[in-house]
């Protein structure tokens, strides 16, 4: 009996001794699982926050770029509008200028003709008019007068007198227009008017710049008096 009690007592002692070990392991498992779950939750939360933050940054970047593009487009549109307005104002000013210059030359020619027509031969009156207009310069020497006969012969080419006496009906601009022929036709048909064409600037051979001239017919000698402005 004593031996049996000793065995039973030892068994209970073993069971009691094993219980704390089991509980400790279970506790460790639970704690470990909670830690893993916590890490997963924290990691998932951080990942979601990162993705949200990145998406917000991309949206802000897109909105910023869109606003900058809109701002730049608005500024460019405003600049183009200002340039267009300046161009229109410049075009109007140039038209007014070339028109006025030709009217002044025509008035001078008409005055000399009326004053001397009964006292001098036509040849002398023509020379008086040519001599009066030849030295006149505008725009720092870039503006001067032309006189062309109705048959295309150049009477006055103030900047290049060697061209005087030549027939210029075959002269074409950089786009193939027969400039002198068209001007004569305009003067004969309408009496006066603006003529647009392209012309090369000295030192820029082959480059066509816009040019506008005003022409006016001087009937007593069948002359076309004209003056032009080269843009660019």
C-alpha angles and dihedrals in degrees: 000000000000090000091051092050090049091053093047091047092051091049093053090048090053093050092047090048092051095051096071091049092053093047091048092052092046090050091050091050091050093046091047092049091049091049091050091047090047091051090048092049093046092045092048091048092049091047091050091047090049092050092047091047091048091048090049090049091050090049091048090047091049092047091048093049091046091050091047091049090049090047093048091046090050092049092047091048090050091048091049090048090052091047091049090050091048090048091051091048090046091048091050091048092049092048090050091048099049091043091051094046093054092045089053092050092045091050091051092049091047092049093051092045094050092045097051106024093100094042107038136041118256092252092061093045090051091052091049090055093046092048091049094052100037099078096044114113134178135183097033092312096312095105123069142142134271129197120192127183120235090253093056100260113138113238099174127021099161097191097041110030090173087074092061115108092028124117108240101182090114095053112120132190124232090277097050100260117146095235103184093041091051093047092051091049091049092050093047095045101041105014092235142005150136122285124198122202142134127262138176122248118228108271094021103083115187095016115116119213124187113260132183125196134181118218131193131185118235101201102193091069099018089244129156110216113196145167129189145195124216116212124213 
